[in-house]
C-alpha positions as a printed Julia matrix, in Angstrom:
428×3 Matrix{Float64}:
   0.0    0.0     0.0
   2.8    2.42    0.94
   4.6    1.53   -2.29
   1.48   2.38   -4.29
   1.13   5.73   -2.48
   4.79   6.56   -3.19
   4.32   5.72   -6.88
   1.24   7.95   -7.03
   3.11  10.82   -5.38
   5.97  10.5    -7.87
   3.68  10.12  -10.88
   3.96  13.32  -12.93
   0.37  13.2   -14.19
  -1.03  12.74  -10.66
   1.25  15.51   -9.38
   0.09  17.97  -12.05
  -3.58  17.19  -11.45
  -3.0   17.64   -7.7
  -1.36  21.03   -8.26
  -4.25  22.35  -10.33
  -6.88  20.65   -8.17
  -5.43  22.19   -5.0
  -5.69  25.65   -6.51
  -9.16  24.77   -7.75
 -10.2   23.55   -4.3
  -9.06  26.75   -2.58
 -10.72  28.89   -5.25
 -13.84  26.84   -4.67
 -13.74  27.43   -0.92
 -13.46  31.18   -1.54
 -16.36  31.13   -4.02
 -18.63  29.06   -1.77
 -17.79  31.14    1.29
 -18.79  34.26   -0.66
 -22.1   33.01   -2.1
 -24.16  33.35    1.14
 -23.11  37.02    1.35
 -23.7   37.63   -2.36
 -27.19  36.06   -2.31
 -28.17  38.31    0.6
 -26.96  41.41   -1.28
 -28.46  40.56   -4.69
 -31.94  39.03   -5.0
 -33.18  36.27   -7.35
 -34.11  38.83  -10.03
 -30.56  40.27  -10.22
 -29.19  36.74  -10.44
 -31.73  35.96  -13.14
 -30.68  38.92  -15.28
 -27.01  37.97  -14.81
 -27.83  34.38  -15.73
 -29.67  35.46  -18.87
 -26.79  37.74  -19.95
 -24.28  34.97  -19.26
 -26.4   32.5   -21.21
 -26.62  34.75  -24.27
 -22.9   35.58  -24.19
 -22.04  31.9   -23.72
 -23.28  31.23  -27.25
 -20.19  32.99  -28.61
 -17.55  33.25  -25.85
 -16.37  29.61  -26.07
 -15.85  30.05  -29.83
 -14.52  33.62  -29.65
 -11.49  32.51  -31.69
 -13.25  29.61  -33.47
 -11.5   27.18  -31.06
  -8.13  27.69  -32.79
  -6.51  28.26  -29.35
  -7.11  24.59  -28.48
  -4.63  23.71  -31.25
  -1.82  25.69  -29.55
  -0.92  22.61  -27.49
  -0.51  20.3   -30.5
   2.54  21.45  -32.59
   6.01  20.28  -31.65
   7.43  23.65  -32.75
   6.93  26.73  -30.56
   7.12  28.87  -33.69
   4.08  27.13  -35.17
   2.29  27.4   -31.82
   2.93  31.17  -31.85
   1.5   31.32  -35.38
  -1.68  29.71  -34.06
  -1.74  32.3   -31.26
  -1.55  35.17  -33.75
  -4.25  33.6   -35.91
  -6.5   33.15  -32.85
  -6.15  36.79  -31.78
  -6.97  38.06  -35.28
 -10.04  35.81  -35.46
 -11.41  36.93  -32.08
 -10.99  40.61  -32.99
 -12.91  40.06  -36.24
 -15.69  38.19  -34.44
 -15.86  40.98  -31.85
 -16.36  43.58  -34.6
 -18.96  41.4   -36.32
 -20.91  41.07  -33.06
 -21.06  44.87  -32.71
 -22.73  45.12  -36.12
 -25.19  42.3   -35.36
 -26.2   43.86  -32.03
 -26.76  47.27  -33.63
 -29.01  45.75  -36.31
 -30.94  42.99  -34.53
 -30.83  43.51  -30.75
 -34.15  45.36  -30.3
 -36.11  42.89  -32.44
 -34.64  39.81  -30.77
 -35.1   41.11  -27.22
 -38.75  41.88  -27.96
 -39.45  38.5   -29.59
 -37.84  36.58  -26.73
 -39.4   38.74  -24.01
 -35.93  39.65  -22.72
 -36.17  43.44  -22.62
 -34.67  43.34  -19.11
 -31.24  42.97  -20.72
 -31.45  46.3   -22.56
 -28.07  47.93  -23.2
 -26.18  45.12  -21.4
 -25.9   43.41  -24.78
 -23.27  45.95  -25.83
 -20.86  44.39  -23.34
 -20.87  41.14  -25.33
 -18.33  42.32  -27.99
 -15.99  43.34  -25.17
 -16.44  39.93  -23.56
 -15.69  38.19  -26.89
 -12.33  39.92  -27.34
 -11.39  39.42  -23.69
 -12.4   35.73  -23.74
 -10.48  35.08  -26.98
  -7.34  36.62  -25.54
  -7.68  34.57  -22.37
  -8.09  31.32  -24.32
  -4.81  31.99  -26.11
  -2.97  32.67  -22.85
  -4.51  29.67  -21.12
  -3.59  27.21  -23.88
   0.0   28.48  -23.92
   0.21  27.88  -20.17
  -1.08  24.34  -20.74
   1.46  23.84  -23.55
   4.35  24.9   -21.32
   2.86  22.8   -18.47
   3.01  25.68  -15.99
   0.28  24.12  -13.89
   1.26  26.04  -10.75
   0.41  29.24  -12.62
  -3.09  27.89  -13.36
  -3.54  26.96   -9.7
  -2.44  30.36   -8.39
  -4.52  32.36  -10.85
  -7.64  30.36   -9.96
  -7.18  31.43   -6.33
  -6.39  35.08   -7.09
  -9.29  35.37   -9.51
 -11.72  33.93   -6.96
 -10.53  36.47   -4.36
 -10.75  39.44   -6.73
 -14.09  38.51   -8.31
 -15.97  37.63   -5.14
 -14.62  40.49   -3.05
 -15.63  42.85   -5.88
 -19.18  41.45   -5.97
 -19.53  41.92   -2.21
 -17.7   45.25   -1.86
 -19.3   47.0    -4.84
 -22.64  45.32   -4.13
 -22.88  46.98   -0.73
 -23.21  50.31   -2.58
 -24.69  49.17   -5.9
 -26.64  45.91   -5.36
 -27.74  45.81   -9.0
 -27.55  43.29  -11.81
 -25.26  45.67  -13.75
 -22.61  45.23  -11.04
 -22.64  41.46  -11.46
 -22.61  41.7   -15.26
 -19.65  44.12  -15.49
 -17.59  42.03  -13.06
 -18.46  38.89  -15.01
 -17.47  40.51  -18.32
 -13.95  41.35  -17.18
 -13.3   38.07  -15.35
 -11.3   36.63  -18.25
  -9.16  39.76  -18.53
  -8.23  39.58  -14.85
  -7.25  35.92  -15.03
  -5.34  36.33  -18.3
  -3.24  39.18  -16.93
  -2.56  37.19  -13.77
  -1.4   34.22  -15.85
   1.04  36.35  -17.85
   2.45  38.01  -14.72
   3.02  34.67  -12.96
   4.3   32.7   -15.98
   7.84  32.31  -17.31
   6.95  35.05  -19.86
   7.64  32.73  -22.82
   4.24  33.75  -24.16
   5.47  37.29  -24.83
   8.85  36.26  -26.28
   8.97  36.91  -30.01
   9.22  33.7   -32.04
   8.67  33.96  -35.77
   6.88  36.92  -37.32
   3.5   37.76  -38.77
   3.08  36.5   -42.3
  -0.29  36.37  -44.04
   0.57  33.26  -46.07
   1.72  31.46  -42.93
  -1.53  32.41  -41.21
  -3.54  30.89  -44.07
  -1.4   27.76  -44.0
  -1.9   27.33  -40.25
  -5.62  28.07  -40.57
  -5.96  25.31  -43.18
  -3.82  22.8   -41.29
  -6.0   23.06  -38.18
  -9.28  23.61  -40.01
 -10.95  20.73  -38.13
 -11.23  23.01  -35.1
 -13.39  25.76  -36.68
 -15.16  23.29  -38.98
 -16.13  20.7   -36.37
 -15.08  21.72  -32.85
 -16.55  25.24  -33.04
 -20.02  24.11  -34.17
 -19.9   21.35  -31.56
 -19.09  23.82  -28.78
 -21.68  26.29  -30.12
 -24.4   23.63  -30.09
 -23.35  22.52  -26.61
 -23.36  26.13  -25.38
 -26.83  26.6   -26.84
 -28.16  23.54  -25.03
 -26.62  24.84  -21.77
 -27.72  28.46  -22.23
 -31.26  28.06  -23.54
 -32.79  26.73  -20.29
 -31.97  30.02  -18.53
 -33.26  32.07  -21.46
 -36.47  30.04  -21.7
 -37.06  30.11  -17.94
 -36.77  33.91  -18.1
 -39.14  34.11  -21.07
 -41.82  31.77  -19.64
 -41.52  32.08  -15.85
 -39.69  35.4   -15.26
 -36.24  36.5   -14.01
 -36.73  34.93  -10.56
 -37.04  31.41  -12.0
 -33.9   32.08  -14.03
 -32.25  33.31  -10.83
 -33.03  30.06   -9.02
 -31.66  28.06  -11.93
 -28.56  30.27  -12.18
 -27.71  29.88   -8.49
 -28.37  26.14   -8.52
 -26.21  25.62  -11.57
 -23.5   27.97  -10.29
 -23.18  26.18   -6.96
 -23.02  22.77   -8.63
 -21.23  23.52  -11.88
 -18.5   25.73  -10.44
 -16.73  22.85   -8.69
 -17.5   20.58  -11.65
 -16.07  23.07  -14.14
 -12.98  23.93  -12.11
 -12.11  20.37  -11.07
 -13.06  18.92  -14.43
 -11.01  21.55  -16.23
  -8.03  20.86  -13.96
  -8.17  17.21  -14.95
  -8.79  18.01  -18.62
  -5.92  20.53  -18.84
  -3.44  17.97  -17.49
  -5.06  15.04  -19.3
  -4.97  16.65  -22.76
  -1.15  16.84  -23.19
  -0.8   13.47  -21.41
  -3.17  11.76  -23.81
  -1.35  13.31  -26.8
   1.92  11.92  -25.43
   0.47   8.41  -25.05
  -1.16   8.5   -28.49
   2.11   9.56  -30.14
   3.58   6.29  -28.84
   0.75   4.37  -30.57
  -0.49   3.06  -27.22
  -4.12   2.43  -26.31
  -5.63   5.33  -24.39
  -8.71   3.43  -23.24
  -7.31   2.47  -19.84
  -6.21   5.95  -18.8
  -9.57   7.38  -19.88
 -11.43   4.71  -17.91
  -9.31   5.24  -14.78
  -9.92   8.99  -14.91
 -13.68   8.5   -15.41
 -14.0    6.07  -12.48
 -11.83   8.26  -10.26
 -13.98  11.33  -10.91
 -17.18   9.33  -10.34
 -15.97   8.08   -6.95
 -14.95  11.62   -6.03
 -18.3   13.19   -6.94
 -20.84  10.52   -5.96
 -21.09  11.38   -2.24
 -21.41  15.2    -2.38
 -23.87  15.09   -5.26
 -25.84  12.33   -3.54
 -26.23  14.53   -0.45
 -27.53  17.41   -2.58
 -30.05  15.14   -4.31
 -31.52  14.18   -0.92
 -31.19  17.41    1.08
 -30.82  20.11   -1.62
 -33.78  22.4    -0.7
 -32.94  22.43    3.01
 -29.25  23.04    2.37
 -29.94  25.95    0.01
 -32.49  27.65    2.27
 -30.17  27.32    5.28
 -27.04  28.64    3.54
 -28.48  31.25    1.16
 -31.71  32.27    2.88
 -35.27  30.93    2.68
 -36.06  32.84   -0.52
 -33.63  30.46   -2.27
 -35.48  27.26   -1.25
 -36.7   26.74   -4.83
 -33.1   26.94   -6.06
 -32.44  23.9    -3.86
 -35.3   22.04   -5.55
 -33.71  22.84   -8.92
 -30.33  21.73   -7.54
 -31.66  18.24   -6.8
 -32.13  17.65  -10.5
 -29.1   19.62  -11.67
 -26.94  17.37   -9.44
 -27.75  14.38  -11.62
 -26.31  15.74  -14.84
 -23.55  17.74  -13.09
 -22.0   14.52  -11.75
 -21.93  12.95  -15.2
 -20.71  16.19  -16.77
 -17.73  15.95  -14.39
 -16.82  12.39  -15.33
 -16.86  13.16  -19.07
 -14.02  15.72  -18.88
 -11.32  13.11  -19.71
 -13.6   11.73  -22.43
 -13.93  15.14  -24.11
 -10.17  15.72  -23.83
  -9.62  12.53  -25.85
 -11.88  13.55  -28.74
  -9.34  15.68  -30.74
  -6.71  12.96  -30.26
  -9.11  10.31  -31.58
 -10.0   12.62  -34.5
 -13.67  12.38  -33.53
 -14.69  16.0   -34.11
 -17.26  15.03  -36.75
 -18.9   12.38  -34.59
 -18.82  14.72  -31.59
 -20.52  17.47  -33.6
 -23.29  15.04  -34.58
 -23.6   13.95  -30.94
 -23.89  17.55  -29.73
 -26.6   18.39  -32.28
 -28.67  15.32  -31.35
 -27.97  15.95  -27.65
 -29.13  19.57  -27.85
 -32.34  18.57  -29.64
 -33.14  15.89  -27.04
 -32.38  18.09  -24.01
 -34.33  21.08  -25.28
 -37.24  18.84  -26.29
 -37.29  17.46  -22.76
 -37.32  21.0   -21.36
 -40.18  22.04  -23.67
 -42.25  19.08  -22.46
 -42.0   20.48  -18.93
 -42.9   23.98  -20.12
 -45.78  23.23  -22.52
 -47.35  20.02  -21.2
 -46.88  20.57  -17.46
 -46.5   24.39  -17.35
 -43.96  23.84  -14.58
 -40.45  25.19  -14.17
 -39.6   22.25  -11.86
 -40.67  19.65  -14.42
 -38.78  21.53  -17.14
 -35.55  21.46  -15.11
 -36.09  17.8   -14.12
 -36.66  16.55  -17.67
 -33.73  18.57  -18.99
 -31.4   17.2   -16.28
 -32.42  13.55  -16.72
 -31.96  13.65  -20.48
 -28.52  15.31  -20.08
 -27.43  12.61  -17.62
 -28.28   9.75  -19.99
 -26.6   11.5   -22.92
 -23.33  11.89  -20.97
 -23.41   8.16  -20.17
 -23.86   7.32  -23.88
 -20.96   9.62  -24.89
 -18.61   8.06  -22.33
 -19.42   4.51  -23.46
 -18.96   5.4   -27.15
 -15.57   7.09  -26.71
 -14.27   4.16  -24.63
 -15.19   1.79  -27.45
 -13.41   3.96  -30.04
 -10.34   4.4   -27.8
  -9.51   0.67  -27.92
  -7.5    1.11  -31.1
  -6.09   4.62  -31.4
  -4.07   3.86  -34.53
  -7.28   3.77  -36.58
  -8.28   7.3   -35.56
  -5.05   9.28  -35.44
  -4.85  12.49  -37.45
């Protein structure tokens, strides 16, 4: 037993996950410790407006640079990686400018049709968020490439301190949804600057130079990312964002506020821990695949490990969610606890699929994953509409959405494990 523990301690992969997870855990403690104060400063309606803004912006933020930044980790040459960085920054600037034009032309009509007039001029912050998010994605992927995992851990902690203290401090004087939205918009900028300041500065060292022909060559070489990964992420973002938008449209900002808090409390640890695993797992799985070894076993071990880690806390929330939420956040948030019962089901399985999703580019499964995401989005949103139209109930809508998402994550995990048996058939 002691020998096994020593091996685990010395294992580089385990060590890197532990470094990021420790930073994630402390950031999580800070975030959770802040939420009871934040929920007593801002009411369900303010949270609902924030959730709706976040949901709309989440359609484009994950693809702010058409997912080209994800490719930064792949090249053996740092010069080529820097070319991908330059390409990514140009793309996100162009998308930011395009979004300004679209908002100027269509915002009033869309807000009226969707009954989302509460957002008003907040939409004009979305282009800013796009540029900021694209820049952050570039910085983050370079940090992953250089395996500076301590930097990721530290910035998670510092960002949590800055963001949550700002929400509380500014909220004491301006307890409005605009406060939450502005802080949320600049979150990526804060973390990106922290990453640069704490890194070895290799990201700002000049390697190569801008050349339009080289940009086109790089864009073509990694075209699978904008062609398949971007639509996949867009569809996934839509399926995640639309519940909040629809809850606002059909049941008002308060219902969206309950859903936003429930999802934030549950998905924040899932996102941070899952991302910590995925960030370390991605370069590891590339390394194993380059040796023509099967990656099935390391995926399976990661999946089972994450399931064993998450089963107990999520199980407690399924049983005692409403009481826990009303005790911690105040009685007006009891309904958020009811939502959380159902959200817990798919959050657990969302966590265990992080290693699975990290393996998809390595297995060259972008096309299959895009098809999966389209079918998945249709099924989840259909389930939500059943709750809205046939039962006229926000609780049923959240329950049906969550159950369908859970089963779809199980199917994805099983399918990728089958494909991963023989990596040589699927390599790029």
